[in-house]
Tab-separated table of C-alpha atoms in Angstrom:
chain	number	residue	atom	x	y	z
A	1	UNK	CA	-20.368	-61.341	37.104
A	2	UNK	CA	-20.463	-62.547	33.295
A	3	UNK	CA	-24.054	-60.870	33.074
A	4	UNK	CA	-23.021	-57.354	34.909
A	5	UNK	CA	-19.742	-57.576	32.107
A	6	UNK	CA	-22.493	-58.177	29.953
A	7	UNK	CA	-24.578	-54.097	30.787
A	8	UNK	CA	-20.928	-52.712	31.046
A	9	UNK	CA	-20.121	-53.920	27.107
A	10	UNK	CA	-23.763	-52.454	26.501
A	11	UNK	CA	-23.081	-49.005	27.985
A	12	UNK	CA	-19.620	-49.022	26.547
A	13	UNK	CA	-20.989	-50.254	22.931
A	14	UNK	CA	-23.705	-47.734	22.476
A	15	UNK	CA	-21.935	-44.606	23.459
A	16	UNK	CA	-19.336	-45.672	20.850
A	17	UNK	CA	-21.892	-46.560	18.624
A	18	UNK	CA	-23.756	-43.770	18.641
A	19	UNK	CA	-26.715	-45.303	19.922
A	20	UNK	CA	-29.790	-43.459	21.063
A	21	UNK	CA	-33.677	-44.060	21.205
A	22	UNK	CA	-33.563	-41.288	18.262
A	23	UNK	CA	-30.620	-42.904	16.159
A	24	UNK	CA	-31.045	-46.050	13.804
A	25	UNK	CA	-32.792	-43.718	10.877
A	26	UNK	CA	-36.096	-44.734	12.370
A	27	UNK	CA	-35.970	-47.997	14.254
A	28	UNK	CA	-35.952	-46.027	17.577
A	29	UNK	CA	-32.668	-48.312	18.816
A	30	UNK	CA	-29.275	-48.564	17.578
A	31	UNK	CA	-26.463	-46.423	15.779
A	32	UNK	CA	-26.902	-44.530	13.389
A	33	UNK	CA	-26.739	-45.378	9.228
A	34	UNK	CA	-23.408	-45.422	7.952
A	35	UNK	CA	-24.869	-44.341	4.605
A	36	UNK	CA	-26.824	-42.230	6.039
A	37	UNK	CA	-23.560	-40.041	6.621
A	38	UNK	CA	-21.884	-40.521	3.792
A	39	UNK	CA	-24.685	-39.506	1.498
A	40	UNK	CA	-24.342	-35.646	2.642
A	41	UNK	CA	-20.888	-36.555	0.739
A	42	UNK	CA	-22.751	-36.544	-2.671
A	43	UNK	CA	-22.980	-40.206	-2.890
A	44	UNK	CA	-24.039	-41.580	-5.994
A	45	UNK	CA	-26.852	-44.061	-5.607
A	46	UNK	CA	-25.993	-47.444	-6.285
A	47	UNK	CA	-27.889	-49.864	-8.063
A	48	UNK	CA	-27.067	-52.720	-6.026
A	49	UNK	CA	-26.057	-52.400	-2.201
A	50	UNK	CA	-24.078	-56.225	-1.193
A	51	UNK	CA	-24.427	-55.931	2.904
A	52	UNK	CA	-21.211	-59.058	3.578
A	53	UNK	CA	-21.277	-60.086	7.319
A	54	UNK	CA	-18.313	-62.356	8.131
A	55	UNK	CA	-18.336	-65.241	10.712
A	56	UNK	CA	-16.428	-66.915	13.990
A	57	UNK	CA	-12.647	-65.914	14.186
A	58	UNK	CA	-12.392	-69.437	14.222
A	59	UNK	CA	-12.347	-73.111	15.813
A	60	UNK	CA	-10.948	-72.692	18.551
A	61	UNK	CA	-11.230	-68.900	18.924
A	62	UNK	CA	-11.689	-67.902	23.058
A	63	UNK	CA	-12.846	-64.494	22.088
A	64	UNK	CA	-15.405	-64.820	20.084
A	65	UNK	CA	-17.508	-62.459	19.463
A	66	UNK	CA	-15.816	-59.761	20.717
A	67	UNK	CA	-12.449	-60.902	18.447
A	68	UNK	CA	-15.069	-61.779	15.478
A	69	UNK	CA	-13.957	-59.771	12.570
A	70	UNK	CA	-14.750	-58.305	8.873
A	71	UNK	CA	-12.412	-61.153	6.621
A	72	UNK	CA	-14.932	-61.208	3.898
A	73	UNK	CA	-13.140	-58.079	2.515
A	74	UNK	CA	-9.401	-58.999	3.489
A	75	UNK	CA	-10.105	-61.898	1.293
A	76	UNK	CA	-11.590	-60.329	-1.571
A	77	UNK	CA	-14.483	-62.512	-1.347
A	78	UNK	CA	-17.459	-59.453	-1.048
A	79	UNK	CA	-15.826	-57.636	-4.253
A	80	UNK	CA	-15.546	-61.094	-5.961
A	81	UNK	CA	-19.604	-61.216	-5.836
A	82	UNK	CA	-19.887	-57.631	-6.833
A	83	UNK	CA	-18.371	-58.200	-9.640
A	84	UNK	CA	-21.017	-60.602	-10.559
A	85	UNK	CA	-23.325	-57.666	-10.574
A	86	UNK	CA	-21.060	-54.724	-11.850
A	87	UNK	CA	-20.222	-57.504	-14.398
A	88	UNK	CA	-24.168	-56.704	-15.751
A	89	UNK	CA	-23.739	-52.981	-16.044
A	90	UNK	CA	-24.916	-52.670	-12.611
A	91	UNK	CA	-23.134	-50.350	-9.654
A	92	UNK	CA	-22.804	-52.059	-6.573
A	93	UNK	CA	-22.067	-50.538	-3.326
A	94	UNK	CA	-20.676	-52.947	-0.861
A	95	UNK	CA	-21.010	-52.512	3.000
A	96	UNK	CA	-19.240	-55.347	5.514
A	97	UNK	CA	-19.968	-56.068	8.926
A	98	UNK	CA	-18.142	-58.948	11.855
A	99	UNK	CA	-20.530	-61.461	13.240
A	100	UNK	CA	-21.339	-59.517	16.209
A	101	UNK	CA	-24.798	-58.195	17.888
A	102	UNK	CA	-22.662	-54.623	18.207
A	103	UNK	CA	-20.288	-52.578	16.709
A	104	UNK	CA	-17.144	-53.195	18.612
A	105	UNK	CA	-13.479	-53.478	19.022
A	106	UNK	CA	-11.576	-56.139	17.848
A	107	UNK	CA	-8.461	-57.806	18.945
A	108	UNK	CA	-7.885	-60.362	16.023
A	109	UNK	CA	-8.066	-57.356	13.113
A	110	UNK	CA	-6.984	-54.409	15.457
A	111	UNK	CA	-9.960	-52.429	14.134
A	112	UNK	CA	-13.572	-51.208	15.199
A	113	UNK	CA	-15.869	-53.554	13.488
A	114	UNK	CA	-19.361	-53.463	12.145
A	115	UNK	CA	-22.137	-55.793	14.299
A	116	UNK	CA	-25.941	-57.006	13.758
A	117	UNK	CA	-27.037	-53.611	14.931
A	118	UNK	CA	-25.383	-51.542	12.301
A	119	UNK	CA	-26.452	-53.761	9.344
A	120	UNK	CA	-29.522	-53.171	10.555
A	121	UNK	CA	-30.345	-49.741	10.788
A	122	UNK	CA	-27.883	-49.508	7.177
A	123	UNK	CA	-30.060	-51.717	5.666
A	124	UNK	CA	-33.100	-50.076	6.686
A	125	UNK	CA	-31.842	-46.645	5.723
A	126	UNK	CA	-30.693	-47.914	2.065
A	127	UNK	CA	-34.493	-49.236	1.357
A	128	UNK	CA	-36.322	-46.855	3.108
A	129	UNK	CA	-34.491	-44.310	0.820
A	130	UNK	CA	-33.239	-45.805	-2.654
A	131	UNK	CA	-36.256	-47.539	-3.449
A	132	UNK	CA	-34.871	-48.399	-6.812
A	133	UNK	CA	-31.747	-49.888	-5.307
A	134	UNK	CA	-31.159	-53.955	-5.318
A	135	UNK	CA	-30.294	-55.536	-1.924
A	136	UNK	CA	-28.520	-58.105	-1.571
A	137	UNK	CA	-27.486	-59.801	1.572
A	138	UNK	CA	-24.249	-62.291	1.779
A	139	UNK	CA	-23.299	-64.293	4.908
A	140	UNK	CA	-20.383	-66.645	6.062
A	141	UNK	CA	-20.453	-69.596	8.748
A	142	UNK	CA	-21.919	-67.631	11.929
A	143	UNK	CA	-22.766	-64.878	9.501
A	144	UNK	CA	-25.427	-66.520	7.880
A	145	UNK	CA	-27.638	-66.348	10.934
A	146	UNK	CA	-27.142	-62.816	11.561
A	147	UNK	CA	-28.355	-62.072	7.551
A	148	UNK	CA	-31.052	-64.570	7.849
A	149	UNK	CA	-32.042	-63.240	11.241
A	150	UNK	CA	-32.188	-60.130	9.568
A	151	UNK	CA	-35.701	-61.339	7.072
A	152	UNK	CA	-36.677	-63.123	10.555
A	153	UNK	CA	-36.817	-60.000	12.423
A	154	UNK	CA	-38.262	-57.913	9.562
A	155	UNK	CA	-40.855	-59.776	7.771
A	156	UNK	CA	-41.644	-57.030	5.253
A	157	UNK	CA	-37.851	-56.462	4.549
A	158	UNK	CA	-36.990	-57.979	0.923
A	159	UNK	CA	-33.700	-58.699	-0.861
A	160	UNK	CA	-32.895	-60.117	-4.565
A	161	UNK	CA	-30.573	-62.624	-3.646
A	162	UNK	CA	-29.778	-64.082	-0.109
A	163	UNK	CA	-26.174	-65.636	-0.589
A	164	UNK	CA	-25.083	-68.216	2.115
A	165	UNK	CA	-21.584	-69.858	1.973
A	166	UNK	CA	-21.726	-72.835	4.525
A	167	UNK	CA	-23.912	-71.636	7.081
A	168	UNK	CA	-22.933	-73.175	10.719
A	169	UNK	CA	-25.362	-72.333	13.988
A	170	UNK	CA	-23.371	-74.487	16.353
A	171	UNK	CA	-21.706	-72.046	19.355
A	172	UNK	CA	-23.828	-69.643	17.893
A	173	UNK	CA	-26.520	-69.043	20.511
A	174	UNK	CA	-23.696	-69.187	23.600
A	175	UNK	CA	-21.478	-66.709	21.587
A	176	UNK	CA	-23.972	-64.071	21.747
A	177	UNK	CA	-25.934	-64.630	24.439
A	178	UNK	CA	-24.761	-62.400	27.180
A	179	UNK	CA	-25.122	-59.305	24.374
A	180	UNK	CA	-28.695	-60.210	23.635
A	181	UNK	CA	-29.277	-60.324	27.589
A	182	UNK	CA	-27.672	-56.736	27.876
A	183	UNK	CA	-29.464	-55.888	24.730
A	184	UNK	CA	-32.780	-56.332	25.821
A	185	UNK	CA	-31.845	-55.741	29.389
A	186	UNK	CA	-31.925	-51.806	28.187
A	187	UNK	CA	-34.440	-51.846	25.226
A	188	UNK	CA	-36.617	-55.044	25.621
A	189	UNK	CA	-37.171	-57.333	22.753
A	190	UNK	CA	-38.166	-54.730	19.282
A	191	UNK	CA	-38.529	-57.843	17.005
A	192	UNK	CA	-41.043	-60.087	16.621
A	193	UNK	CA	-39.337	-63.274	17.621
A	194	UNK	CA	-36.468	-63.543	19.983
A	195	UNK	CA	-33.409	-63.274	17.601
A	196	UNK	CA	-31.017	-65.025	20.686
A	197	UNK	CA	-32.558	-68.011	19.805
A	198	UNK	CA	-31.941	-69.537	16.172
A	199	UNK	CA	-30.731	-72.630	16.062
A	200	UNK	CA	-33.929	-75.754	15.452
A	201	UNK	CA	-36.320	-72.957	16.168
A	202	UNK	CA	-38.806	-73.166	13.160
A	203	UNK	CA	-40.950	-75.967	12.578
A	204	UNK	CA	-41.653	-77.058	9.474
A	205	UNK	CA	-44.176	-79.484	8.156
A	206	UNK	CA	-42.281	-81.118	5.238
A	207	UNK	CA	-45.358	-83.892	4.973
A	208	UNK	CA	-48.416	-84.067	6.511
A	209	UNK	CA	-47.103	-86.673	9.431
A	210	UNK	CA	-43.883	-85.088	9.803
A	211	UNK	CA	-42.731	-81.802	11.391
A	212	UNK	CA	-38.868	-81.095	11.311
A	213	UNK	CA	-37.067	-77.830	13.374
A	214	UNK	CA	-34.821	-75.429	11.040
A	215	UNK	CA	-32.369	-73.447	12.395
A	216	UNK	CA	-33.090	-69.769	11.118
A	217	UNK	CA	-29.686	-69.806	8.597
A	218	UNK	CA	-31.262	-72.773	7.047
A	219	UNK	CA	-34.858	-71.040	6.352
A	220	UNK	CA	-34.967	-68.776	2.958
A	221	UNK	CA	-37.330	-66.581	4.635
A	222	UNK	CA	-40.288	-64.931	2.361
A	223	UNK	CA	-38.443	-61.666	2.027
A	224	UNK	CA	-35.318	-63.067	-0.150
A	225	UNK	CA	-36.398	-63.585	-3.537
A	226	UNK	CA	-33.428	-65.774	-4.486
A	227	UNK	CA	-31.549	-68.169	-1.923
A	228	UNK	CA	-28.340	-68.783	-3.289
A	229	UNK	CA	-26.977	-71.385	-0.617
A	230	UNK	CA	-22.677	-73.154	-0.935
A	231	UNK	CA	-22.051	-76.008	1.271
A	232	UNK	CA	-18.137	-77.149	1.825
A	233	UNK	CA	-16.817	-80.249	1.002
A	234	UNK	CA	-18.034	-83.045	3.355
A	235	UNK	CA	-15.248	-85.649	4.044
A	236	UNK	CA	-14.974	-88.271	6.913
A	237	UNK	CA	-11.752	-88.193	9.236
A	238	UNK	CA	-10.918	-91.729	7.629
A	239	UNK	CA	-11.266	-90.211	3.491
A	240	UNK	CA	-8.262	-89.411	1.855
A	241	UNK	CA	-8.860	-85.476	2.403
A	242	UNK	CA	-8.483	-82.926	-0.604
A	243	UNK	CA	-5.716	-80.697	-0.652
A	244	UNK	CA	-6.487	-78.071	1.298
A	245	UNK	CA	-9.246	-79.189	3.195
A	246	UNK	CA	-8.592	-79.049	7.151
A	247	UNK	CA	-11.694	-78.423	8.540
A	248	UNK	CA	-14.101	-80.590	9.254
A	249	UNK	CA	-17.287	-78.288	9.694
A	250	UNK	CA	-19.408	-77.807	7.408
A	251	UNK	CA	-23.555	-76.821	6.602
A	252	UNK	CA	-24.971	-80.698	6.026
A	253	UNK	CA	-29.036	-78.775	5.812
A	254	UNK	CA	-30.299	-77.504	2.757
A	255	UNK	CA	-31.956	-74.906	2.918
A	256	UNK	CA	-35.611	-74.586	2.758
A	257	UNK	CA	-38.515	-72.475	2.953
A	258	UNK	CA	-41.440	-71.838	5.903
A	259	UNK	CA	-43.953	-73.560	3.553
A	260	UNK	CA	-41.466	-76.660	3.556
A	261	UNK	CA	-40.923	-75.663	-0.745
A	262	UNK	CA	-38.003	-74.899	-2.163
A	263	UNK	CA	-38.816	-72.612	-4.668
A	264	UNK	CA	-36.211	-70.059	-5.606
A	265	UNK	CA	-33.282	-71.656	-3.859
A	266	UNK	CA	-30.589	-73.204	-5.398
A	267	UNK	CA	-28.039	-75.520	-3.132
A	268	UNK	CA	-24.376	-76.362	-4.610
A	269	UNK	CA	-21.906	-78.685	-2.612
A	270	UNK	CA	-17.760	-77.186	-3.283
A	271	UNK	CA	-14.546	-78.622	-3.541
A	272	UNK	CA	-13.306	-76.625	-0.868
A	273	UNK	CA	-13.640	-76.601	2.850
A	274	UNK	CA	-15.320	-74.370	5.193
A	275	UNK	CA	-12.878	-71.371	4.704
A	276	UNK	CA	-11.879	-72.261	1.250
A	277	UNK	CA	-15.088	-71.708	-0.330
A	278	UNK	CA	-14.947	-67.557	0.466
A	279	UNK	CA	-11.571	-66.981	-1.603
A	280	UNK	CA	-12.196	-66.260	-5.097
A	281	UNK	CA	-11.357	-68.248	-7.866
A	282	UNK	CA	-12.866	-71.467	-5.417
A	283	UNK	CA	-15.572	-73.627	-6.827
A	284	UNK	CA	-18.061	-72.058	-4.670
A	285	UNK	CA	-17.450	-68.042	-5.827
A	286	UNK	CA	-17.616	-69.895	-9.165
A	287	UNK	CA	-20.709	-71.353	-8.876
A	288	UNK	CA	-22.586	-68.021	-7.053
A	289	UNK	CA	-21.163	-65.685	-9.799
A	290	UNK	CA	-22.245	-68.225	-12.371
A	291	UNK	CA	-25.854	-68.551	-10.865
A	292	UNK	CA	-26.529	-64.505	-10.521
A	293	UNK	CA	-24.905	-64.092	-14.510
A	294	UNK	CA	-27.757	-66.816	-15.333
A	295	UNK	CA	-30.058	-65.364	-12.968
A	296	UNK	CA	-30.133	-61.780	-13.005
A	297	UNK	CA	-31.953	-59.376	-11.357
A	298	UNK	CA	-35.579	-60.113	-10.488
């Protein structure tokens, strides 16, 4: 029963979405490129586009993914990295998405939300057609894998900055299972590696006797230039715990690339916990802005 709910979300998802072997702006699966339509609205071309894809609806949250939402913009926290860029003379288009294979419905904002999907075929529209344009790709908690996954699917995909605030993987894989079943149920697998599994799935030789298995939101991928990665504030249950801080997950991997280097990635460990780090003003949207002013654009 749980996989036959799983084909009826499909059906239901893709005629909402739009989706058709034609759609997706040349992927042959998926809807079709939000900017795509917009642009026959005279849209000026941006010199940055900032795709933001939110996480979980929370610990515990029954309905996730389906009640997974877009918060990154409620809380300001995609326009407070923008500003970063706008605050180099740069335009910045900023496109958000929920952490969910498919666009879909959701009960905890009350809204139609943005999935994997989507970000996909916007992301493939934006370089396949403003070559001069930056990307940049930003990810919360269970967002991260879905940005990450994004590199992972497309090897010769590239960004400027890959931005990860406290990337978690855990409840990941059984969240979205049943969608990736449907998913491929209808189109097969398009992507090189199977996207439904991320978490400890690349091995990486870090020396010469010893192999160690990243999940893929720990694994700057060759397509991001810079990996800009925030961990939260890591506190036992017996530590006097920082106001504010009332979660206890948090990213404890730094991130790392497939040649077991860390060139181009910078890690920073915040004051704030796992949902405090994504409201402006925190140490962590400090520290990211700070790092692309010093940084710039490659």
């Amino acid at each position: 029963m749980k996989r036959l709910a799983g084909y009826v979300l499909l059906v239901g998802l893709l005629v909402l979405a739009g989706c058709s072997r034609s759609a997706g702006g040349g992927l042959g699966y998926g809807p079709e490129p939000r900017v795509a339509q917009q642009s026959g609205l005279a849209l000026a071309v941006p010199d940055v586009v900032l795709f933001a894809v939110s996480g979980r609806c929370g610990f515990p949250c029954d309905g996730a993914p389906d009640d997974n939402y877009d918060y990154l913009s409620e809380r300001g926290t995609d326009q407070a990295v923008a500003q970063a860029f706008r605050n180099q003379g740069k335009s910045v288009l900023v496109l958000d998405y929920s952490s969910h294979l498919f666009n879909h419905y959701s009960s905890e904002s009350g809204a139609y939300e943005y999935g994997f999907l989507q970000l996909e075929a916007d992301f493939d529209w934006v370089r396949r057609n403003w070559s001069g344009t930056r990307r940049v790709l930003l990810g919360h908690s269970h967002g991260t894998n879905w940005t990450h996954n994004l590199l992972r699917a497309h090897p010769g995909w590239t960004v400027d900055y890959l931005i990860d605030l406290d990337g978690i993987c855990v409840f990941w894989e059984g969240d979205n299972e049943d969608d990736f079943d449907a998913f491929y149920a209808a189109y097969g697998n398009p992507w090189p590696v199977d996207l439904s599994e991320s978490c400890d799935v690349e091995p990486i030789e870090k020396y010469w006797w010893w192999t160690s298995y990243y999940s893929a939101k720990d694994v700057a991928y060759p397509g991001a230039t810079y990996n800009l990665e925030v961990q939260s504030a890591r506190f036992l249950a017996s530590d006097v715990q920082p106001e504010g801080n009332t979660s206890f997950v948090f990213d404890y991997t730094d991130n790392i690339r497939l040649d077991a280097s860390y060139t181009g990635i910078w890690t920073f460990v915040a004051d704030e916990d796992h949902n405090g780090i994504t409201y402006p003003g925190s140490s962590a949207l400090d520290w990211v802005t700070a790092r692309i002013a010093a940084l710039g654009l490659p």
